[in-house]
Amino acid sequence: MKIEYLYFGVVAMMVGIGLVVACSNNDDGGGSVSGSDPSAPEGGDEGAFGDDDDDNADDDTEDDPFDGENSCPFDYSENPGCDEDDEACRMAVLINVARFGNEDESDCAVPIQWSGALAAVALAHAQDMCERGYVAEATPEGEDFADRLADAEIIVVRHAENNGKITDEEFDITDLHNAFMGGGPCLENERGHILDRDLTHVGVGVHHCTDGFLYVTEDFGTFDADELRDDLHEFCDGK
């Protein structure tokens, strides 16, 4: 399938596969765009939850996404603090799969932890994008993630947001995660937020919209300034 990329502001639309992704990094006011074919495997992320439709006992062996080499002093396989039967939580697990599989680029980022407060903000934004037909960090009125944090009285020292939508029947959250991870390394894009060593918590909102799309918002935040690292990020040249 031929994939065409159309760029509108901070949104990348992938014509033919029904994917739109957008991200923002609110610490420096910048924003960037990334996108990739969600059917393409991404190193460290493939097979995190297996194939739910495969009932063949001979093919029922599921690869452990955390079964590999990683020298970081963390157990990325631990539950991040949410119900893994929930789609939103599963996206948090995928973030830790990505951090496990990309230890150099993440510079041994800590395993992401679930924040119910951030999840509530993320879900409300995913629902709003569905209801009003847009995919972006800023609402049509110009309210951004920082504004939503302030409205919810959530105080963080660092924050970032990923947004996306994908056709609901053809693809799922794993496909959207792989698309988020399809951007270039060491950039302020969706991949960069997922692997950011200074982002410690996430809340995810997943909303199945009546327009046939699955809308997702990943809201990242760090609550403790002591969690911010000041050592050199060797892989990303002092990112």
Coordinates of C-alpha atoms in Angstrom, one line a residue:
M1 CA 0.0 0.0 0.0
K2 CA 1.3 3.4 -0.9
I3 CA 1.4 5.8 2.0
E4 CA 1.1 9.5 1.5
Y5 CA 2.0 12.0 4.2
L6 CA 0.0 15.3 4.4
Y7 CA 1.1 17.8 7.0
F8 CA -1.2 20.4 8.4
G9 CA 0.3 22.4 11.2
V10 CA 1.3 19.9 13.9
V11 CA -0.8 17.0 12.5
A12 CA 0.4 14.2 10.2
M13 CA -2.3 12.4 8.3
M14 CA -1.6 9.1 6.7
V15 CA -4.0 8.7 3.8
G16 CA -5.1 5.2 3.1
I17 CA -4.7 3.7 6.5
G18 CA -6.7 6.1 8.6
L19 CA -4.1 7.4 11.0
V20 CA -3.6 10.9 12.4
V21 CA -1.0 11.7 15.0
A22 CA 0.1 14.9 16.7
C23 CA 2.3 15.7 19.6
S24 CA 3.5 18.6 21.7
N25 CA 6.2 19.3 24.2
N26 CA 5.0 22.0 26.5
D27 CA 8.3 22.6 28.3
D28 CA 9.8 24.6 25.5
G29 CA 6.7 25.5 23.6
G30 CA 7.8 23.4 20.6
G31 CA 6.0 20.8 18.7
S32 CA 6.7 18.2 16.1
V33 CA 5.1 15.6 14.0
S34 CA 5.8 12.0 13.2
G35 CA 4.0 9.1 11.6
S36 CA 4.7 5.6 10.2
D37 CA 2.8 2.6 8.9
P38 CA 1.2 1.1 12.1
S39 CA 1.5 -2.3 10.5
A40 CA 5.3 -2.1 10.4
P41 CA 7.0 -3.7 13.4
E42 CA 8.9 -1.4 15.8
G43 CA 12.0 -2.8 17.6
G44 CA 11.2 -3.7 21.1
D45 CA 7.5 -3.3 20.8
E46 CA 6.1 -6.1 18.6
G47 CA 4.0 -8.7 20.2
A48 CA 3.4 -7.1 23.6
F49 CA 0.0 -8.6 24.0
G50 CA 0.0 -11.4 21.4
D51 CA -2.8 -12.4 19.1
D52 CA -6.1 -12.7 20.9
D53 CA -7.7 -14.4 18.0
D54 CA -5.3 -17.3 17.8
D55 CA -6.8 -20.4 19.3
N56 CA -4.4 -22.9 17.8
A57 CA -2.5 -24.6 20.6
D58 CA 0.5 -25.2 18.4
D59 CA 0.8 -21.4 17.8
D60 CA 0.0 -20.3 21.3
T61 CA 3.5 -19.5 22.3
E62 CA 3.7 -15.8 23.1
D63 CA 7.0 -14.0 23.1
D64 CA 7.7 -12.1 26.3
P65 CA 8.4 -8.5 25.2
F66 CA 10.7 -8.1 28.2
D67 CA 12.7 -11.2 27.4
G68 CA 15.9 -9.7 26.1
E69 CA 19.1 -7.9 27.1
N70 CA 18.8 -4.7 29.1
S71 CA 21.4 -3.4 31.4
C72 CA 19.2 -0.8 33.2
P73 CA 18.7 -1.2 36.9
F74 CA 14.9 -1.5 36.6
D75 CA 12.2 -4.1 36.2
Y76 CA 10.2 -2.8 33.3
S77 CA 7.9 -5.7 33.4
E78 CA 6.3 -4.6 36.6
N79 CA 2.7 -3.4 36.4
P80 CA 2.8 0.4 36.1
G81 CA -0.1 0.7 38.5
C82 CA -3.2 0.2 36.5
D83 CA -5.5 -2.6 35.2
E84 CA -3.8 -4.3 32.3
D85 CA -7.1 -5.5 30.9
D86 CA -7.9 -1.9 30.2
E87 CA -6.8 -0.5 26.8
A88 CA -5.4 2.7 28.3
C89 CA -3.3 0.7 30.8
R90 CA -2.0 -1.5 28.0
M91 CA -0.6 1.6 26.3
A92 CA 1.3 2.4 29.4
V93 CA 2.7 -1.1 29.4
L94 CA 3.7 -0.5 25.7
I95 CA 5.6 2.6 26.8
N96 CA 7.6 0.4 29.2
V97 CA 8.2 -2.2 26.5
A98 CA 9.6 0.6 24.4
R99 CA 11.9 1.9 27.2
F100 CA 13.1 -1.7 27.8
G101 CA 13.8 -2.3 24.1
N102 CA 15.5 1.1 23.5
E103 CA 17.7 1.5 26.6
D104 CA 20.4 3.6 24.8
E105 CA 17.9 6.1 23.3
S106 CA 16.0 6.3 26.6
D107 CA 19.2 6.4 28.6
C108 CA 17.7 3.9 31.0
A109 CA 14.6 6.0 31.6
V110 CA 12.7 4.8 34.7
P111 CA 9.7 2.5 34.1
I112 CA 6.7 4.7 33.5
Q113 CA 4.1 4.9 36.3
W114 CA 0.4 5.3 36.0
S115 CA -1.3 8.6 37.1
G116 CA -5.0 8.5 37.5
A117 CA -5.1 12.3 37.6
L118 CA -3.3 12.6 34.2
A119 CA -5.5 9.8 32.8
A120 CA -8.7 11.7 33.6
V121 CA -7.3 14.8 31.8
A122 CA -6.2 12.6 28.9
L123 CA -9.6 10.9 28.5
A124 CA -11.5 14.2 28.6
H125 CA -9.3 15.5 25.8
A126 CA -9.7 12.3 23.7
Q127 CA -13.4 12.6 24.0
D128 CA -13.3 16.2 23.1
M129 CA -11.3 15.5 19.9
C130 CA -13.9 12.9 19.0
E131 CA -16.9 15.1 19.6
R132 CA -15.4 18.1 17.7
G133 CA -13.4 16.3 15.0
Y134 CA -9.8 17.3 15.5
V135 CA -6.5 15.7 16.5
A136 CA -4.2 18.2 18.3
E137 CA -2.8 19.2 21.6
A138 CA -4.6 22.6 21.3
T139 CA -8.4 22.7 21.3
P140 CA -10.2 24.9 18.7
E141 CA -10.3 27.6 21.3
G142 CA -6.5 27.4 21.8
E143 CA -6.5 25.6 25.2
D144 CA -3.4 23.5 25.5
F145 CA -2.2 20.7 27.8
A146 CA -0.8 23.2 30.3
D147 CA -4.2 24.9 30.5
R148 CA -5.8 21.5 31.1
L149 CA -3.3 20.7 33.8
A150 CA -4.0 24.0 35.5
D151 CA -7.8 23.5 35.3
A152 CA -7.4 20.1 37.0
E153 CA -5.0 21.7 39.6
I154 CA -2.3 19.2 38.7
I155 CA 1.3 20.5 39.3
V156 CA 4.1 19.0 37.4
V157 CA 7.7 20.0 36.7
R158 CA 7.8 18.6 33.2
H159 CA 5.0 17.5 30.8
A160 CA 4.3 16.4 27.2
E161 CA 1.4 15.1 25.3
N162 CA 0.8 12.7 22.4
N163 CA -2.5 12.5 20.4
G164 CA -3.7 10.2 17.7
K165 CA -6.6 8.6 16.1
I166 CA -6.8 5.4 14.1
T167 CA -9.6 3.5 12.3
D168 CA -11.2 1.4 15.0
E169 CA -12.1 -1.8 13.1
E170 CA -8.8 -2.2 11.1
F171 CA -6.3 -1.3 13.8
D172 CA -5.8 -1.2 17.6
I173 CA -3.8 0.5 20.3
T174 CA -0.7 -1.5 19.5
D175 CA -0.7 -0.2 15.9
L176 CA -1.1 3.4 17.1
H177 CA 1.8 2.9 19.6
N178 CA 3.9 1.6 16.7
A179 CA 3.0 4.7 14.7
F180 CA 4.0 6.9 17.6
M181 CA 7.3 5.0 17.8
G182 CA 7.9 5.5 14.0
G183 CA 9.4 9.0 14.4
G184 CA 13.1 9.7 14.4
P185 CA 15.3 9.3 17.5
C186 CA 16.2 12.0 19.9
L187 CA 13.5 14.4 18.7
E188 CA 10.6 16.2 20.5
N189 CA 8.1 13.9 18.8
E190 CA 5.8 11.1 20.0
R191 CA 8.7 8.6 20.2
G192 CA 10.8 11.2 22.1
H193 CA 8.1 11.6 24.7
I194 CA 7.7 7.8 25.1
L195 CA 11.4 7.4 25.7
D196 CA 12.1 10.7 27.6
R197 CA 14.1 9.8 30.7
D198 CA 12.7 12.9 32.5
L199 CA 9.1 11.9 32.1
T200 CA 8.1 9.5 34.9
H201 CA 4.3 9.3 34.8
V202 CA 1.6 8.9 32.2
G203 CA -2.2 8.9 32.0
V204 CA -3.8 7.6 28.9
G205 CA -7.3 8.3 27.5
V206 CA -8.7 5.8 24.9
H207 CA -12.1 6.7 23.3
H208 CA -14.0 4.7 20.7
C209 CA -15.8 7.3 18.7
T210 CA -19.0 7.0 16.7
D211 CA -17.1 8.3 13.6
G212 CA -15.3 4.9 13.4
F213 CA -12.0 6.1 14.8
L214 CA -10.2 5.3 18.0
Y215 CA -9.0 8.5 19.7
V216 CA -6.0 8.3 22.1
T217 CA -4.3 10.9 24.3
E218 CA -1.1 10.2 26.2
D219 CA -0.5 12.8 28.9
F220 CA 3.0 12.6 30.5
G221 CA 4.1 14.3 33.6
T222 CA 6.8 14.4 36.2
F223 CA 5.8 15.5 39.7
D224 CA 9.1 15.6 41.5
A225 CA 11.9 17.9 40.4
D226 CA 14.4 15.4 41.9
E227 CA 13.5 13.0 39.2
L228 CA 14.9 15.3 36.5
R229 CA 18.4 14.2 35.4
D230 CA 21.3 16.5 34.8
D231 CA 23.8 14.0 33.5
L232 CA 24.8 13.9 29.9
H233 CA 22.6 11.9 27.6
E234 CA 25.4 10.2 25.6
F235 CA 23.2 8.6 22.9
C236 CA 21.3 11.8 22.1
D237 CA 24.4 14.1 22.3
G238 CA 23.4 15.9 25.5
K239 CA 19.7 16.0 24.8

